[in-house]
Short mmCIF file of C-alpha atoms in Angstrom, two decimals:
data_model
loop_
_atom_site.label_atom_id
_atom_site.label_comp_id
_atom_site.label_asym_id
_atom_site.label_seq_id
_atom_site.Cartn_x
_atom_site.Cartn_y
_atom_site.Cartn_z
CA MET A 1 170.57 123.40 156.56
CA LEU A 2 173.56 121.77 158.18
CA ASN A 3 176.77 123.67 157.59
CA GLN A 4 179.83 121.82 158.69
CA SER A 5 183.32 121.25 157.40
CA PHE A 6 184.88 117.83 157.19
CA ALA A 7 188.21 119.09 155.86
CA ALA A 8 191.37 118.27 157.75
CA PRO A 9 194.94 119.56 157.25
CA THR A 10 197.02 116.34 157.15
CA THR A 11 196.01 112.74 156.63
CA THR A 12 197.44 109.28 157.15
CA THR A 13 196.24 106.55 154.77
CA TYR A 14 195.59 102.90 155.58
CA ASN A 15 194.79 100.42 152.80
CA VAL A 16 192.69 97.44 153.89
CA ILE A 17 194.64 95.17 151.53
CA SER A 18 197.83 95.88 153.46
CA PHE A 19 196.02 94.50 156.52
CA GLY A 20 195.13 91.28 154.71
CA ALA A 21 191.84 92.05 152.99
CA LYS A 22 191.21 90.09 149.78
CA PRO A 23 189.21 91.74 146.96
CA ASN A 24 187.84 88.43 145.64
CA GLY A 25 184.44 88.44 147.39
CA ILE A 26 185.13 84.99 148.85
CA THR A 27 187.84 85.37 151.49
CA ASP A 28 186.66 86.76 154.84
CA SER A 29 188.10 90.28 155.17
CA THR A 30 186.45 91.17 158.49
CA LYS A 31 189.64 91.00 160.57
CA ALA A 32 191.53 93.14 158.05
CA PHE A 33 188.88 95.89 158.12
CA LEU A 34 188.85 95.91 161.92
CA SER A 35 192.67 96.08 162.01
CA ALA A 36 192.66 99.01 159.60
CA TRP A 37 190.05 100.70 161.77
CA SER A 38 192.13 100.17 164.92
CA ALA A 39 195.17 101.77 163.27
CA ALA A 40 193.14 104.71 161.98
CA CYS A 41 191.34 105.16 165.28
CA ALA A 42 194.63 105.29 167.20
CA SER A 43 196.21 107.85 164.86
CA PRO A 44 196.60 111.40 166.20
CA THR A 45 196.05 112.79 162.68
CA ALA A 46 193.17 112.67 160.22
CA THR A 47 193.04 109.29 158.50
CA VAL A 48 191.75 107.65 155.34
CA ILE A 49 190.90 103.94 155.16
CA GLN A 50 191.17 102.92 151.52
CA VAL A 51 189.03 100.13 150.11
CA PRO A 52 190.32 99.55 146.55
CA LYS A 53 188.32 98.12 143.68
CA GLY A 54 187.08 94.57 144.13
CA ARG A 55 184.60 92.74 146.32
CA TYR A 56 185.18 92.31 150.05
CA LEU A 57 183.31 89.74 152.13
CA LEU A 58 182.48 90.97 155.64
CA GLN A 59 180.85 89.19 158.56
CA PRO A 60 178.87 91.28 161.10
CA LEU A 61 181.25 93.83 162.63
CA THR A 62 181.25 97.04 164.68
CA PHE A 63 183.64 99.97 164.39
CA GLU A 64 183.87 101.51 167.85
CA GLY A 65 185.09 104.84 169.22
CA ASP A 66 186.53 106.57 171.20
CA CYS A 67 189.19 107.48 168.64
CA LYS A 68 192.21 109.78 168.84
CA SER A 69 191.66 110.73 165.22
CA SER A 70 188.91 113.30 164.82
CA HIS A 71 188.53 112.61 161.07
CA ILE A 72 188.31 109.06 159.70
CA SER A 73 187.21 108.60 156.09
CA PHE A 74 186.38 105.32 154.41
CA GLN A 75 187.27 105.87 150.74
CA ILE A 76 185.48 102.97 149.07
CA ASP A 77 186.19 102.18 145.42
CA GLY A 78 184.99 98.57 145.66
CA THR A 79 181.95 96.68 146.92
CA ILE A 80 181.43 95.27 150.40
CA VAL A 81 179.37 92.08 150.29
CA ALA A 82 177.43 90.14 152.92
CA PRO A 83 177.75 86.35 153.40
CA ALA A 84 175.63 84.31 150.99
CA ASP A 85 174.08 82.36 153.90
CA TYR A 86 171.36 84.68 155.18
CA GLN A 87 171.41 82.98 158.59
CA ILE A 88 174.80 84.56 159.37
CA LEU A 89 173.43 88.10 159.31
CA GLY A 90 169.82 87.17 159.91
CA ARG A 91 170.12 86.70 163.66
CA VAL A 92 172.06 89.90 164.46
CA ASP A 93 170.64 93.41 164.59
CA ASP A 94 173.25 95.06 162.38
CA TRP A 95 175.69 93.99 159.71
CA ILE A 96 178.03 97.02 159.69
CA GLY A 97 177.81 99.15 162.82
CA PHE A 98 179.50 102.33 164.00
CA GLU A 99 179.18 103.11 167.71
CA GLY A 100 180.37 106.16 169.61
CA VAL A 101 182.37 107.59 166.71
CA ASN A 102 183.04 111.23 165.84
CA GLY A 103 183.98 112.72 162.47
CA VAL A 104 183.57 109.57 160.36
CA SER A 105 182.90 109.78 156.61
CA ILE A 106 181.98 107.08 154.09
CA ILE A 107 182.80 108.23 150.57
CA GLY A 108 181.67 106.33 147.46
CA GLY A 109 181.55 102.61 146.96
CA ALA A 110 178.81 100.03 147.26
CA ILE A 111 177.39 97.72 149.94
CA ASP A 112 175.50 94.56 148.93
CA GLY A 113 173.41 93.01 151.71
CA ASN A 114 172.53 89.80 149.80
CA GLY A 115 168.95 90.11 151.04
CA PRO A 116 166.85 88.24 148.44
CA ALA A 117 167.42 84.78 149.97
CA LEU A 118 166.00 85.94 153.30
CA TRP A 119 163.11 87.74 151.58
CA ASP A 120 162.28 84.49 149.77
CA CYS A 121 162.33 82.63 153.07
CA LYS A 122 159.89 85.12 154.59
CA ALA A 123 157.62 84.95 151.54
CA SER A 124 157.47 81.15 151.83
CA GLY A 125 156.04 81.33 155.34
CA LYS A 126 158.91 79.36 156.83
CA ASP A 127 160.49 80.12 160.20
CA CYS A 128 163.05 82.76 159.23
CA PRO A 129 165.30 85.14 161.15
CA SER A 130 164.18 88.77 161.17
CA GLY A 131 167.27 90.08 159.40
CA ALA A 132 169.95 92.74 159.90
CA THR A 133 170.21 96.45 159.17
CA ALA A 134 173.00 96.93 156.62
CA LEU A 135 174.60 100.09 158.04
CA ARG A 136 173.90 101.68 161.42
CA PHE A 137 175.41 104.66 163.21
CA SER A 138 174.66 104.89 166.94
CA ASP A 139 175.66 107.48 169.56
CA SER A 140 177.83 109.29 167.03
CA SER A 141 178.38 112.82 165.72
CA LYS A 142 179.72 114.65 162.66
CA ILE A 143 178.89 111.79 160.31
CA ARG A 144 179.01 112.06 156.52
CA ILE A 145 177.85 109.49 153.96
CA ASP A 146 178.54 110.71 150.43
CA GLY A 147 177.94 108.88 147.14
CA LEU A 148 177.37 105.46 148.70
CA LYS A 149 175.23 102.84 146.97
CA ILE A 150 173.48 100.22 149.13
CA ILE A 151 171.53 97.37 147.59
CA ASN A 152 169.44 94.47 148.90
CA SER A 153 169.74 94.91 152.65
CA GLN A 154 168.01 92.16 154.63
CA MET A 155 166.07 94.88 156.50
CA PHE A 156 166.76 98.62 156.92
CA HIS A 157 169.53 99.93 154.65
CA ILE A 158 170.78 102.87 156.74
CA ALA A 159 169.82 103.62 160.36
CA ILE A 160 170.80 106.77 162.25
CA ASN A 161 170.22 106.26 165.98
CA ARG A 162 171.07 108.70 168.80
CA CYS A 163 173.30 110.79 166.54
CA GLN A 164 173.83 114.45 165.82
CA ASP A 165 175.21 116.48 162.90
CA VAL A 166 174.76 113.91 160.13
CA LEU A 167 174.94 114.54 156.37
CA LEU A 168 173.80 112.00 153.77
CA GLN A 169 174.16 113.08 150.16
CA GLY A 170 174.24 111.39 146.79
CA VAL A 171 173.11 108.12 148.36
CA LYS A 172 171.47 105.49 146.15
CA ILE A 173 169.46 102.69 147.77
CA MET A 174 167.91 99.82 145.81
CA ALA A 175 165.86 96.77 146.80
CA ALA A 176 162.88 94.94 145.31
CA GLY A 177 159.51 96.64 145.65
CA ASN A 178 158.12 93.60 147.47
CA SER A 179 161.03 93.18 149.89
CA PRO A 180 159.80 93.30 153.52
CA ASN A 181 160.91 95.95 156.05
CA THR A 182 163.66 97.26 153.82
CA ASP A 183 163.37 100.96 154.78
CA GLY A 184 165.88 103.07 152.93
CA ILE A 185 166.95 105.55 155.62
CA HIS A 186 165.67 105.43 159.21
CA VAL A 187 166.30 108.30 161.62
CA GLN A 188 165.42 108.27 165.31
CA LEU A 189 166.54 109.93 168.55
CA SER A 190 168.80 112.16 166.45
CA ARG A 191 169.15 115.85 165.67
CA ASN A 192 170.62 118.01 162.94
CA VAL A 193 170.37 115.40 160.17
CA VAL A 194 170.41 116.36 156.47
CA VAL A 195 169.50 114.00 153.61
CA ILE A 196 169.94 115.48 150.12
CA ASN A 197 170.26 114.53 146.44
CA SER A 198 169.48 110.85 146.91
CA SER A 199 167.26 108.14 145.45
CA VAL A 200 165.55 105.31 147.29
CA GLN A 201 163.83 102.28 145.75
CA THR A 202 162.71 99.75 148.36
CA GLY A 203 159.86 97.61 149.62
CA ASP A 204 159.13 99.84 152.62
CA ASP A 205 159.53 103.50 153.63
CA CYS A 206 162.02 105.47 151.55
CA VAL A 207 162.74 107.53 154.66
CA SER A 208 161.22 106.66 158.04
CA ILE A 209 161.35 109.18 160.87
CA GLY A 210 161.11 107.78 164.37
CA PRO A 211 160.63 109.26 167.85
CA GLY A 212 163.13 111.79 169.13
CA THR A 213 163.98 113.23 165.70
CA LYS A 214 164.69 116.96 165.81
CA ASN A 215 165.93 119.31 163.09
CA LEU A 216 165.73 116.99 160.07
CA TRP A 217 166.12 118.38 156.55
CA ILE A 218 165.26 116.21 153.52
CA GLU A 219 165.75 117.73 150.05
CA ARG A 220 165.75 116.46 146.45
CA ILE A 221 164.85 112.85 147.14
CA THR A 222 163.38 110.56 144.49
CA CYS A 223 161.31 107.78 146.02
CA GLY A 224 159.78 104.71 144.42
CA PRO A 225 158.96 101.94 144.64
CA GLY A 226 158.33 102.06 148.37
CA HIS A 227 155.99 103.32 151.05
CA GLY A 228 156.94 106.99 150.80
CA ILE A 229 158.39 109.33 153.42
CA SER A 230 156.86 108.54 156.81
CA ILE A 231 156.93 110.12 160.22
CA GLY A 232 156.23 107.08 162.36
CA SER A 233 155.09 104.67 163.36
CA LEU A 234 154.74 106.57 166.62
CA ALA A 235 153.00 105.60 169.90
CA LYS A 236 154.72 102.25 170.01
CA ASP A 237 155.56 103.15 173.63
CA LEU A 238 153.77 105.30 176.18
CA GLU A 239 156.95 107.16 177.12
CA GLU A 240 158.16 108.38 173.76
CA GLU A 241 160.05 111.44 172.57
CA GLY A 242 158.40 113.72 170.04
CA VAL A 243 159.27 114.63 166.45
CA GLN A 244 159.85 118.30 165.71
CA ASN A 245 161.23 120.69 163.12
CA VAL A 246 161.17 118.46 160.03
CA THR A 247 161.38 119.86 156.49
CA VAL A 248 160.83 117.72 153.39
CA THR A 249 161.30 119.65 150.16
CA LYS A 250 161.75 119.10 146.42
CA THR A 251 160.77 115.43 146.44
CA ILE A 252 159.46 113.12 143.72
CA PHE A 253 157.33 110.05 144.42
CA ILE A 254 156.90 107.48 141.62
CA GLY A 255 154.36 104.68 142.05
CA THR A 256 154.69 104.61 145.82
CA GLN A 257 152.12 103.37 148.32
CA ASN A 258 152.22 106.70 150.16
CA GLY A 259 153.67 110.11 149.52
CA LEU A 260 153.92 112.24 152.65
CA ARG A 261 152.69 110.26 155.66
CA ILE A 262 152.40 110.68 159.42
CA LYS A 263 151.25 107.57 161.27
CA SER A 264 150.78 106.57 164.88
CA TRP A 265 149.42 103.53 166.66
CA ALA A 266 145.92 103.88 168.10
CA ARG A 267 147.05 103.70 171.70
CA PRO A 268 148.21 105.96 174.54
CA SER A 269 151.45 107.90 174.16
CA LYS A 270 153.11 111.06 175.40
CA GLY A 271 154.64 111.60 171.96
CA PHE A 272 153.98 114.46 169.55
CA VAL A 273 154.66 115.78 166.05
CA GLN A 274 155.07 119.52 165.58
CA GLY A 275 156.66 121.97 163.16
CA VAL A 276 156.65 119.89 159.95
CA GLN A 277 156.90 121.35 156.45
CA PHE A 278 156.20 119.34 153.29
CA ILE A 279 157.06 121.66 150.39
CA ASP A 280 157.37 121.18 146.60
CA ALA A 281 156.49 117.53 146.05
CA ILE A 282 155.56 115.78 142.81
CA MET A 283 153.35 112.68 142.99
CA GLN A 284 153.28 110.28 140.03
CA ASN A 285 150.59 107.60 140.45
CA VAL A 286 150.79 107.48 144.24
CA GLN A 287 148.15 105.55 146.20
CA ASN A 288 147.95 107.96 149.16
CA PRO A 289 149.71 111.23 148.29
CA ILE A 290 148.94 113.04 151.58
CA VAL A 291 147.97 110.99 154.62
CA ILE A 292 147.80 111.23 158.39
CA ASP A 293 146.84 107.91 159.96
CA GLN A 294 146.43 107.89 163.73
CA ASN A 295 144.53 104.61 163.74
CA TYR A 296 147.45 102.39 162.75
CA CYS A 297 146.69 98.94 164.16
CA PRO A 298 148.16 96.12 162.09
CA ARG A 299 146.41 92.78 162.53
CA ASN A 300 144.16 94.51 165.11
CA GLU A 301 146.59 93.57 167.88
CA ASN A 302 147.19 95.59 171.07
CA CYS A 303 145.14 98.58 169.99
CA PRO A 304 141.44 97.90 169.22
CA GLY A 305 139.11 100.33 170.96
CA GLN A 306 141.90 102.79 171.81
CA THR A 307 142.85 106.19 170.42
CA SER A 308 146.25 107.69 169.71
CA GLY A 309 147.81 109.91 172.36
CA VAL A 310 150.21 111.48 169.83
CA LYS A 311 149.51 115.21 169.40
CA ILE A 312 150.03 116.41 165.81
CA SER A 313 150.25 120.17 165.27
CA ASN A 314 151.57 122.77 162.84
CA VAL A 315 152.01 120.74 159.66
CA LEU A 316 152.28 122.56 156.32
CA TYR A 317 151.65 121.03 152.88
CA LYS A 318 152.71 123.53 150.21
CA ASN A 319 152.94 123.16 146.43
CA ILE A 320 152.10 119.45 146.30
CA ARG A 321 151.12 118.34 142.79
CA GLY A 322 150.49 115.22 140.78
CA THR A 323 148.34 112.13 140.40
CA SER A 324 146.69 109.76 142.86
CA THR A 325 145.73 106.18 142.07
CA ARG A 326 142.91 106.43 144.62
CA ARG A 327 139.96 108.78 144.65
CA VAL A 328 140.83 110.14 148.12
CA ALA A 329 144.20 111.85 147.69
CA ILE A 330 144.20 113.81 150.96
CA ASN A 331 143.27 111.73 153.97
CA PHE A 332 143.57 113.16 157.48
CA GLU A 333 142.44 110.54 159.99
CA CYS A 334 143.42 112.07 163.32
CA SER A 335 142.91 110.99 166.91
CA ALA A 336 139.47 111.41 168.48
CA THR A 337 141.03 112.35 171.82
CA ASN A 338 143.91 114.40 170.36
CA PRO A 339 142.69 116.03 167.14
CA CYS A 340 145.27 117.39 164.72
CA THR A 341 145.66 121.18 164.92
CA GLY A 342 147.32 123.75 162.70
CA ILE A 343 147.15 121.65 159.53
CA ARG A 344 147.71 123.92 156.51
CA LEU A 345 147.17 123.18 152.82
CA GLU A 346 148.61 125.75 150.41
CA ASP A 347 148.68 125.44 146.61
CA VAL A 348 147.88 121.75 146.30
CA LYS A 349 146.69 120.10 143.09
CA LEU A 350 146.10 116.35 143.06
CA THR A 351 144.08 114.56 140.41
CA TYR A 352 142.53 111.11 140.10
CA LYS A 353 141.98 109.74 136.59
CA SER A 354 142.42 113.24 135.12
CA LYS A 355 139.75 114.64 137.42
CA PRO A 356 140.00 116.39 140.78
CA ALA A 357 140.59 113.90 143.57
CA GLN A 358 138.75 113.93 146.91
CA SER A 359 139.77 114.75 150.46
CA SER A 360 138.69 113.30 153.80
CA CYS A 361 139.16 114.84 157.25
CA VAL A 362 138.40 113.24 160.60
CA ASN A 363 139.32 115.13 163.78
CA ALA A 364 141.56 117.47 161.78
CA ASN A 365 141.63 121.25 162.22
CA GLY A 366 143.39 123.84 160.12
CA LYS A 367 143.00 125.94 156.99
CA SER A 368 143.52 125.98 153.24
CA SER A 369 144.92 128.85 151.17
CA GLY A 370 145.71 129.44 147.53
CA MET A 371 144.47 126.86 145.04
CA VAL A 372 143.70 123.59 146.77
CA VAL A 373 142.43 120.68 144.68
CA PRO A 374 140.72 118.61 145.93
CA ASP A 375 138.85 121.14 148.02
CA GLY A 376 140.26 121.07 151.51
CA CYS A 377 137.99 119.54 154.13
CA LEU A 378 139.67 121.43 156.95
#
């Protein structure tokens, strides 16, 4: 677990309203937020940026380091809202970005990405922009997000990219179950990240774990609707960093498409997955409770006839219990050229329609111990 202190001896407070922000949800407060950030960033002491109750309209913006202050906290008591016109955010990568910052905390509050209009556009088959990630941290360290609620992001809700020493706790993420590409929390190229005591309801992965993730701890997460907790997709690129030392524990999946998933494209890659522990999970009517899919090839583009180069090894599934909505509850479909090794099932009980479910193993090697239902095919 990550053990770090965010306490600081003295603080200077900046209120966004004193910089011209209007809590009416209509007036553009972007300049005021950036001005408050500039003042806090330049301060030699620890700082707090206060966002009082009310609704604050923000255009796409980026809070940039390098700051003199080593502790900057956003204390949010109100709601930050995106423009109603989805085109404004739709053609940028990120709505609220933090780049190259150190010691930043976001405490409380809510962020509303106004995503449904863009989702409707996509569902209609029209020519629509891809959409923005609501909140992204890049190239940053000692980051804390505590008690934040994010709803209806156009795409990903929170992205952690090239960061280290990150703590997310008490986060609540909500979007429609049919909303496209609205991953709750995405982590990639980052190390020492902890996600605890949070709930995610989205139309895509609750937590997605990308290449270059190392030392990730996920604990007490409730997921659903959504696509579960996924390592991948991997093998998007030939030169790709691996995923290692991931622990997912004390999780609950309710009506999700997947539970615990590892997936890679069926194409060459130098990537790998190793040292993963899935422990103490409850599945409630989950389509695919335990799944490794190394033949991921949506629309059969750029991958037919190929096999995945991603090497998956040393993955533990321990004390996984609950119900599957499909007969095959454990499905290991590994690479023909790089079979999975060191897969371990320990004390697993998954049922289908009140009867033992089934398991399927292709190119998967490992062992089962304790009570394993369905019978392990390893």
